Coordinates of C-alpha atoms and ligand atoms in Angstrom, one line a residue:
M1 CA -18.9 -16.0 -87.2
R2 CA -17.3 -13.3 -85.1
I3 CA -16.0 -10.6 -87.4
G4 CA -13.9 -7.5 -86.7
I5 CA -14.5 -4.7 -89.1
V6 CA -12.1 -1.8 -89.3
C7 CA -13.1 1.3 -91.3
Y8 CA -13.3 5.1 -91.4
P9 CA -16.4 6.1 -89.5
T10 CA -17.1 9.1 -91.7
F11 CA -19.5 9.8 -94.6
G12 CA -16.9 8.5 -97.1
G13 CA -18.0 5.7 -99.3
S14 CA -15.6 3.1 -97.8
G15 CA -17.0 3.7 -94.3
V16 CA -20.6 3.7 -95.5
L17 CA -20.0 0.4 -97.3
A18 CA -18.2 -1.2 -94.4
T19 CA -21.0 -0.2 -92.0
E20 CA -23.7 -1.4 -94.2
L21 CA -21.9 -4.7 -94.6
G22 CA -21.5 -5.1 -90.9
K23 CA -25.2 -4.4 -90.3
A24 CA -26.2 -6.9 -93.0
L25 CA -23.9 -9.6 -91.4
A26 CA -25.3 -8.9 -88.0
N27 CA -28.8 -9.4 -89.4
K28 CA -27.6 -12.8 -90.6
D29 CA -26.7 -13.7 -87.0
H30 CA -23.0 -13.0 -87.2
Q31 CA -21.4 -11.1 -84.4
V32 CA -19.8 -7.9 -85.7
H33 CA -17.3 -5.8 -83.9
F34 CA -16.5 -2.4 -85.4
I35 CA -13.1 -1.0 -84.5
T36 CA -12.6 2.6 -85.3
Y37 CA -12.0 6.1 -83.8
Q38 CA -15.6 7.2 -83.8
Q39 CA -19.1 5.7 -84.0
P40 CA -19.6 5.1 -87.8
V41 CA -22.2 7.5 -89.2
R42 CA -24.5 4.9 -90.5
L43 CA -24.4 2.9 -87.3
S44 CA -27.2 4.6 -85.5
E45 CA -29.6 1.9 -84.5
F46 CA -29.2 -0.8 -81.8
N47 CA -28.5 -4.3 -82.9
A48 CA -27.7 -7.0 -80.4
N49 CA -25.1 -8.5 -82.7
I50 CA -23.2 -5.3 -83.2
F51 CA -20.4 -4.1 -80.9
Y52 CA -18.4 -0.9 -81.2
H53 CA -14.9 -0.5 -79.9
E54 CA -13.4 3.0 -80.0
V55 CA -9.7 3.5 -80.7
R56 CA -8.3 6.0 -78.3
V57 CA -5.0 7.7 -79.0
P58 CA -3.4 9.1 -75.9
T59 CA -2.1 12.6 -76.2
Y60 CA 1.5 13.4 -75.0
P61 CA 3.5 16.6 -75.4
L62 CA 6.0 14.7 -77.5
F63 CA 3.5 13.6 -80.1
D64 CA 3.2 16.2 -82.8
Y65 CA 1.6 13.3 -84.7
P66 CA -0.5 11.1 -82.4
P67 CA 0.4 7.4 -83.3
Y68 CA -3.1 6.3 -84.5
E69 CA -1.8 3.2 -86.3
T70 CA -0.1 1.9 -83.1
A71 CA -3.3 2.5 -81.1
L72 CA -5.3 0.8 -83.8
S73 CA -3.2 -2.3 -83.8
S74 CA -3.2 -2.6 -80.0
T75 CA -7.0 -2.1 -80.0
M76 CA -7.4 -4.8 -82.7
V77 CA -5.3 -7.2 -80.5
D78 CA -7.4 -6.5 -77.4
V79 CA -10.7 -6.8 -79.2
I80 CA -9.7 -10.0 -81.0
V81 CA -8.5 -11.7 -77.9
N82 CA -11.3 -10.7 -75.6
N83 CA -14.1 -11.3 -78.0
H84 CA -12.8 -14.4 -79.7
I85 CA -12.9 -12.8 -83.1
D86 CA -12.5 -15.2 -86.0
L87 CA -11.5 -12.9 -88.8
L88 CA -10.6 -9.2 -89.4
H89 CA -12.0 -7.4 -92.4
V90 CA -10.3 -4.0 -93.0
H91 CA -11.7 -1.4 -95.4
Y92 CA -9.3 1.1 -97.0
A93 CA -5.7 0.1 -97.0
I94 CA -4.2 3.1 -95.2
P95 CA -3.4 2.6 -92.4
H96 CA -5.8 -0.3 -91.7
A97 CA -4.0 -3.0 -93.7
S98 CA -0.6 -2.4 -92.1
A99 CA -2.2 -2.0 -88.6
A100 CA -3.9 -5.4 -89.1
Y101 CA -0.6 -6.9 -90.2
M102 CA 1.0 -5.7 -86.9
A103 CA -1.9 -7.1 -84.9
K104 CA -1.7 -10.4 -86.8
K105 CA 2.0 -10.8 -86.0
I106 CA 1.4 -9.9 -82.3
L107 CA -1.3 -12.6 -82.1
E108 CA 0.9 -15.1 -83.9
K109 CA 3.4 -14.9 -81.1
Q110 CA 0.6 -15.7 -78.7
G111 CA -0.4 -18.7 -80.7
K112 CA -3.5 -17.2 -82.3
Y113 CA -4.1 -17.1 -86.1
I114 CA -6.3 -14.3 -87.3
P115 CA -7.0 -14.1 -91.0
V116 CA -7.0 -10.6 -92.5
I117 CA -9.1 -9.5 -95.4
T118 CA -8.3 -6.2 -97.0
T119 CA -10.9 -4.4 -99.2
L120 CA -9.4 -1.7 -101.4
H121 CA -11.8 1.2 -102.0
G122 CA -10.3 3.8 -104.3
T123 CA -8.1 6.6 -103.2
D124 CA -6.2 4.3 -100.9
I125 CA -4.8 3.0 -104.2
T126 CA -5.2 5.6 -106.9
L127 CA -4.3 8.8 -105.0
V128 CA -2.9 8.6 -101.5
G129 CA -1.7 5.0 -101.6
K130 CA 0.6 5.3 -104.6
D131 CA 2.3 8.4 -103.2
K132 CA 5.8 7.3 -102.5
T133 CA 5.5 8.3 -98.8
F134 CA 3.0 5.4 -98.4
A135 CA 3.6 3.0 -101.3
P136 CA 6.1 0.5 -99.8
V137 CA 3.9 0.0 -96.7
V138 CA 0.7 -0.2 -98.7
T139 CA 2.3 -2.8 -101.1
F140 CA 3.7 -4.9 -98.3
S141 CA 0.5 -4.9 -96.2
I142 CA -1.8 -5.7 -99.2
N143 CA 0.5 -8.6 -100.1
E144 CA 0.5 -9.8 -96.5
S145 CA -3.3 -9.9 -96.3
D146 CA -4.9 -13.3 -96.4
A147 CA -7.3 -12.1 -99.1
I148 CA -7.6 -8.9 -101.0
T149 CA -10.8 -7.6 -102.6
A150 CA -11.4 -4.6 -104.8
V151 CA -14.8 -2.9 -105.2
S152 CA -14.7 -2.8 -109.0
H153 CA -12.9 -4.4 -111.9
N154 CA -11.3 -1.1 -112.6
L155 CA -9.9 -0.8 -109.1
R156 CA -8.4 -4.3 -109.4
D157 CA -6.7 -3.3 -112.6
E158 CA -5.4 0.0 -111.2
T159 CA -4.0 -1.8 -108.2
Y160 CA -2.1 -4.3 -110.4
K161 CA -0.9 -1.4 -112.5
N162 CA 0.3 0.8 -109.6
F163 CA 1.7 -1.8 -107.1
K164 CA 3.7 -5.0 -107.2
I165 CA 0.9 -7.3 -106.0
E166 CA 1.8 -10.9 -105.8
K167 CA -1.7 -12.2 -104.9
E168 CA -5.0 -12.5 -106.6
I169 CA -7.3 -9.6 -106.1
E170 CA -10.9 -10.7 -106.0
V171 CA -13.6 -8.3 -107.2
I172 CA -16.6 -8.0 -105.0
Q173 CA -18.5 -5.0 -106.2
N174 CA -20.2 -2.5 -103.9
F175 CA -23.8 -3.0 -103.0
V176 CA -26.8 -1.1 -101.9
D177 CA -29.8 -2.0 -99.8
V178 CA -32.4 -1.4 -102.5
G179 CA -35.3 -1.7 -100.0
R180 CA -34.0 1.2 -98.0
F181 CA -34.3 3.5 -101.1
Q182 CA -37.9 2.7 -102.0
K183 CA -39.1 6.0 -100.4
K184 CA -42.2 7.9 -101.5
P185 CA -41.3 11.5 -102.2
I186 CA -42.3 13.9 -99.4
D187 CA -44.4 16.5 -101.3
A188 CA -43.8 19.2 -98.7
F189 CA -40.0 18.8 -99.0
R190 CA -40.2 18.9 -102.8
R191 CA -42.2 22.1 -102.7
V192 CA -39.6 23.7 -100.4
I193 CA -36.8 22.9 -102.8
A194 CA -38.8 23.4 -106.1
P195 CA -41.8 25.5 -105.4
D196 CA -42.8 25.9 -109.0
G197 CA -42.4 22.2 -110.0
E198 CA -38.8 22.7 -111.2
K199 CA -36.7 19.6 -111.9
I200 CA -34.4 18.7 -109.0
I201 CA -30.8 17.9 -109.8
L202 CA -28.7 16.4 -107.0
H203 CA -25.0 16.0 -106.3
A204 CA -23.7 14.3 -103.1
S205 CA -20.1 14.0 -102.2
N206 CA -17.4 15.0 -99.8
F207 CA -16.5 18.1 -101.9
R208 CA -12.9 17.1 -102.5
K209 CA -11.0 18.3 -105.6
I210 CA -11.3 14.8 -107.2
K211 CA -15.1 15.3 -107.4
R212 CA -14.8 18.4 -109.7
V213 CA -17.9 19.8 -108.1
G214 CA -17.4 23.0 -110.1
D215 CA -18.3 21.0 -113.2
V216 CA -21.7 20.2 -111.5
V217 CA -22.4 23.9 -111.3
R218 CA -21.2 24.5 -114.9
I219 CA -23.5 21.7 -116.2
F220 CA -26.4 23.1 -114.1
A221 CA -25.7 26.6 -115.6
E222 CA -26.4 25.2 -119.0
V223 CA -29.4 23.0 -118.0
N224 CA -31.0 25.9 -116.1
K225 CA -31.0 28.1 -119.3
Q226 CA -33.4 25.6 -120.9
V227 CA -35.1 23.5 -118.1
P228 CA -36.6 25.2 -115.0
S229 CA -34.5 23.4 -112.4
K230 CA -32.9 23.6 -108.9
L231 CA -29.6 22.2 -107.8
L232 CA -29.3 20.4 -104.5
F233 CA -26.0 19.6 -102.8
V234 CA -25.6 17.0 -100.1
G235 CA -22.4 16.6 -98.2
D236 CA -19.6 19.0 -97.3
G237 CA -15.9 19.4 -97.7
P238 CA -12.9 21.5 -98.7
E239 CA -14.2 22.7 -102.1
R240 CA -17.6 23.9 -100.9
P241 CA -16.6 27.6 -100.6
A242 CA -15.3 27.6 -104.2
V243 CA -18.5 25.9 -105.4
E244 CA -20.6 28.5 -103.6
G245 CA -18.4 31.2 -105.1
L246 CA -18.9 29.8 -108.6
G247 CA -22.6 29.7 -108.1
R248 CA -22.6 33.4 -107.1
D249 CA -20.3 34.3 -110.1
L250 CA -22.7 32.6 -112.5
G251 CA -25.7 34.3 -110.9
L252 CA -27.2 30.9 -109.9
F253 CA -26.9 31.0 -106.2
D254 CA -30.6 31.3 -105.6
E255 CA -31.2 28.2 -107.6
M256 CA -28.8 26.2 -105.5
R257 CA -29.2 24.7 -102.1
F258 CA -26.7 23.1 -99.7
V259 CA -28.2 20.7 -97.2
G260 CA -24.9 19.5 -95.7
K261 CA -24.0 16.1 -94.4
Q262 CA -27.2 14.0 -94.2
E263 CA -27.8 10.5 -92.8
Q264 CA -31.2 10.1 -94.5
I265 CA -30.0 10.4 -98.0
E266 CA -32.9 8.3 -99.2
E267 CA -35.4 11.0 -98.3
I268 CA -33.5 13.5 -100.4
L269 CA -33.0 11.1 -103.4
A270 CA -36.7 10.4 -103.4
I271 CA -37.4 14.0 -104.6
A272 CA -34.5 14.1 -107.2
D273 CA -34.9 13.8 -111.0
L274 CA -31.2 13.6 -111.9
F275 CA -27.9 12.8 -110.1
L276 CA -24.7 14.4 -111.3
L277 CA -21.3 12.9 -110.6
T278 CA -18.4 14.6 -112.4
S279 CA -15.4 13.1 -110.7
D280 CA -11.9 12.8 -112.1
Y281 CA -12.0 9.3 -110.8
E282 CA -14.3 7.0 -108.9
S283 CA -13.3 3.4 -108.2
F284 CA -17.0 2.6 -108.1
G285 CA -19.2 5.6 -107.3
L286 CA -21.4 4.3 -104.4
A287 CA -23.3 7.6 -104.3
A288 CA -24.4 7.1 -107.9
L289 CA -25.6 3.5 -107.2
E290 CA -27.6 4.8 -104.2
A291 CA -29.2 7.4 -106.5
M292 CA -30.1 4.6 -109.0
A293 CA -31.6 2.5 -106.1
A294 CA -33.9 5.5 -105.5
G295 CA -34.8 5.5 -109.2
V296 CA -32.7 8.5 -110.1
P297 CA -30.8 8.4 -113.4
V298 CA -27.2 9.5 -113.4
I299 CA -25.1 11.7 -115.6
S300 CA -21.5 11.0 -114.7
T301 CA -18.0 11.0 -116.1
N302 CA -16.8 7.7 -117.6
A303 CA -13.9 7.6 -115.2
G304 CA -12.7 4.5 -113.3
G305 CA -15.5 2.1 -112.4
L306 CA -18.4 4.3 -113.2
P307 CA -19.1 2.6 -116.5
E308 CA -19.5 -0.7 -114.5
I309 CA -22.7 0.8 -113.0
N310 CA -24.0 3.6 -115.1
I311 CA -25.1 2.3 -118.5
E312 CA -24.9 4.8 -121.3
G313 CA -28.3 5.6 -122.8
K314 CA -30.1 3.4 -120.3
T315 CA -29.5 4.4 -116.7
G316 CA -28.1 7.8 -117.7
Y317 CA -25.2 9.1 -119.7
L318 CA -21.4 9.3 -119.4
G319 CA -19.0 12.0 -120.6
N320 CA -15.3 12.4 -120.6
V321 CA -13.9 14.1 -117.5
G322 CA -14.4 17.9 -117.9
D323 CA -16.7 17.5 -120.9
I324 CA -19.4 20.0 -119.7
K325 CA -20.9 20.3 -123.1
T326 CA -21.8 16.6 -123.6
M327 CA -23.0 16.1 -120.0
S328 CA -25.2 19.2 -120.1
E329 CA -26.6 18.3 -123.5
K330 CA -27.6 14.9 -122.2
A331 CA -29.0 16.3 -119.0
I332 CA -31.2 18.8 -121.0
Q333 CA -32.3 16.0 -123.3
L334 CA -33.3 13.7 -120.4
L335 CA -35.0 16.4 -118.3
S336 CA -37.0 17.8 -121.3
D337 CA -38.8 14.6 -122.1
D338 CA -40.9 13.2 -119.2
A339 CA -41.6 9.9 -120.9
V340 CA -37.9 9.2 -121.5
L341 CA -37.0 10.4 -118.0
K342 CA -39.6 7.9 -116.6
E343 CA -38.0 5.1 -118.6
F344 CA -34.5 6.0 -117.4
K345 CA -35.7 6.2 -113.8
S346 CA -37.1 2.7 -114.1
N347 CA -33.9 1.4 -115.8
A348 CA -31.8 3.0 -113.0
A349 CA -33.8 1.2 -110.4
A350 CA -33.5 -2.1 -112.2
Q351 CA -29.8 -1.7 -112.6
A352 CA -29.4 -1.0 -108.8
R353 CA -31.2 -4.3 -108.1
N354 CA -28.3 -6.1 -109.7
F355 CA -26.2 -4.7 -106.9
D356 CA -28.6 -5.4 -104.1
I357 CA -27.2 -6.2 -100.7
Q358 CA -28.8 -9.7 -100.8
N359 CA -26.7 -10.6 -103.9
I360 CA -23.4 -9.3 -102.7
V361 CA -23.2 -10.0 -98.9
P362 CA -23.1 -13.8 -99.5
K363 CA -20.0 -13.3 -101.6
Y364 CA -18.2 -11.8 -98.5
E365 CA -19.5 -14.7 -96.3
A366 CA -18.2 -17.2 -98.8
L367 CA -14.9 -15.5 -98.8
Y368 CA -14.8 -15.5 -94.9
N369 CA -15.7 -19.2 -94.8
R370 CA -12.6 -20.0 -96.9
F371 CA -10.4 -19.0 -93.9
L372 CA -12.3 -20.6 -91.1
Ligands
GMT1 O1 -13.8 9.5 -102.4 C1 -14.8 9.2 -101.6 O2 -15.9 9.5 -101.9 C2 -14.5 8.4 -100.4 C3 -13.9 7.1 -100.7 C4 -13.7 6.3 -99.5 O3 -12.9 5.4 -99.6 O4 -14.3 6.6 -98.4 O5 -14.7 6.5 -101.7 C5 -14.1 5.4 -102.5 O6 -14.8 4.3 -102.0 C6 -16.2 4.2 -102.3 C7 -16.7 2.9 -101.7 O7 -16.1 1.8 -102.2 C8 -16.3 4.2 -103.8 O8 -17.7 4.1 -104.2 C9 -15.8 5.6 -104.4 O9 -15.9 5.6 -105.8 C10 -14.3 5.7 -104.0 N1 -13.8 7.0 -104.3 C11 -12.9 7.2 -105.2 O10 -12.4 6.3 -105.9 C12 -12.5 8.6 -105.5

């Protein structure tokens, strides 16, 4: 099959998932064409079946807002025609689903049918998408897609709740390449972060408000009183200065370390003992699943789709949004008992295997085949 994939190229979960899907499809001998404004971050190695097409938006003095969506539709048309693409799979509804609709209609006039599959990821529905500035276009373009998928049962329900969707939304949950996360911890790295054998607690996100990263610091403040520990942050974003400030105010800054945006997250996860994800909402929580794949238990909120992956008392614990007390008590309990921690680590790894790439990618292939 020749598949066009449209996604955000950044460290965000939807871009990571789309890139990993494209790589997996290419390894199964499909030809994959990424269409986006920048080389996707996880697309670093060469693969003969992968092509990258950059969307360029010309500048012009009149354009206070460069028309990305128009450029994207035009690039889609060009790539589809010149590479004989069979199907377009767009990740994150805004503006990809409406740009795909436009491309589909242009191609229809030229006598070419191109099926469009839209995968909904989270904030395209629950935050930005339902804002009335976008909602009519989002609703229309989702309904015009040939197939719609959501990355969790929760996101499917939220989509039906927030938009007038006339079609079936199929759930294809996110996946992880478990093999990639089977890394041996690098002792030298562990010693740099935790020189006296402290427990390592990890958080990885884009530091947006929805992640409530301040809660991670507050939980750590409680844990650190009882368990010698270090807090490691991966990623970057708008809330980072506030998080650093909170760490300083709580006198914890020396126990915290920010390593920024990292491609080799598996190396970092390999040294972690616990992953914290305190978001207001996660449609799925791919970062938590990646942690589990590396055998790291998760303490998270019970928001959105997180209970679909993090199993209370088995792979970790879940608390209500903002319930620092419960989440810190559970973290202390887990980190204070090495035997229990070991059991949770192995449960987390086992749970991640249920979401292994090899189980999920065939579901996308089966979906594609319905339209060819
Ligand atoms: O919020 C993010 O972390 C980025 C965002 C995205 O679309 O890039 O992530 C969403 O999609 C991920 C992949 O499907 C999910 O794992 C995240 O839970 C989801 N984020 C939210 O729902 C807030």
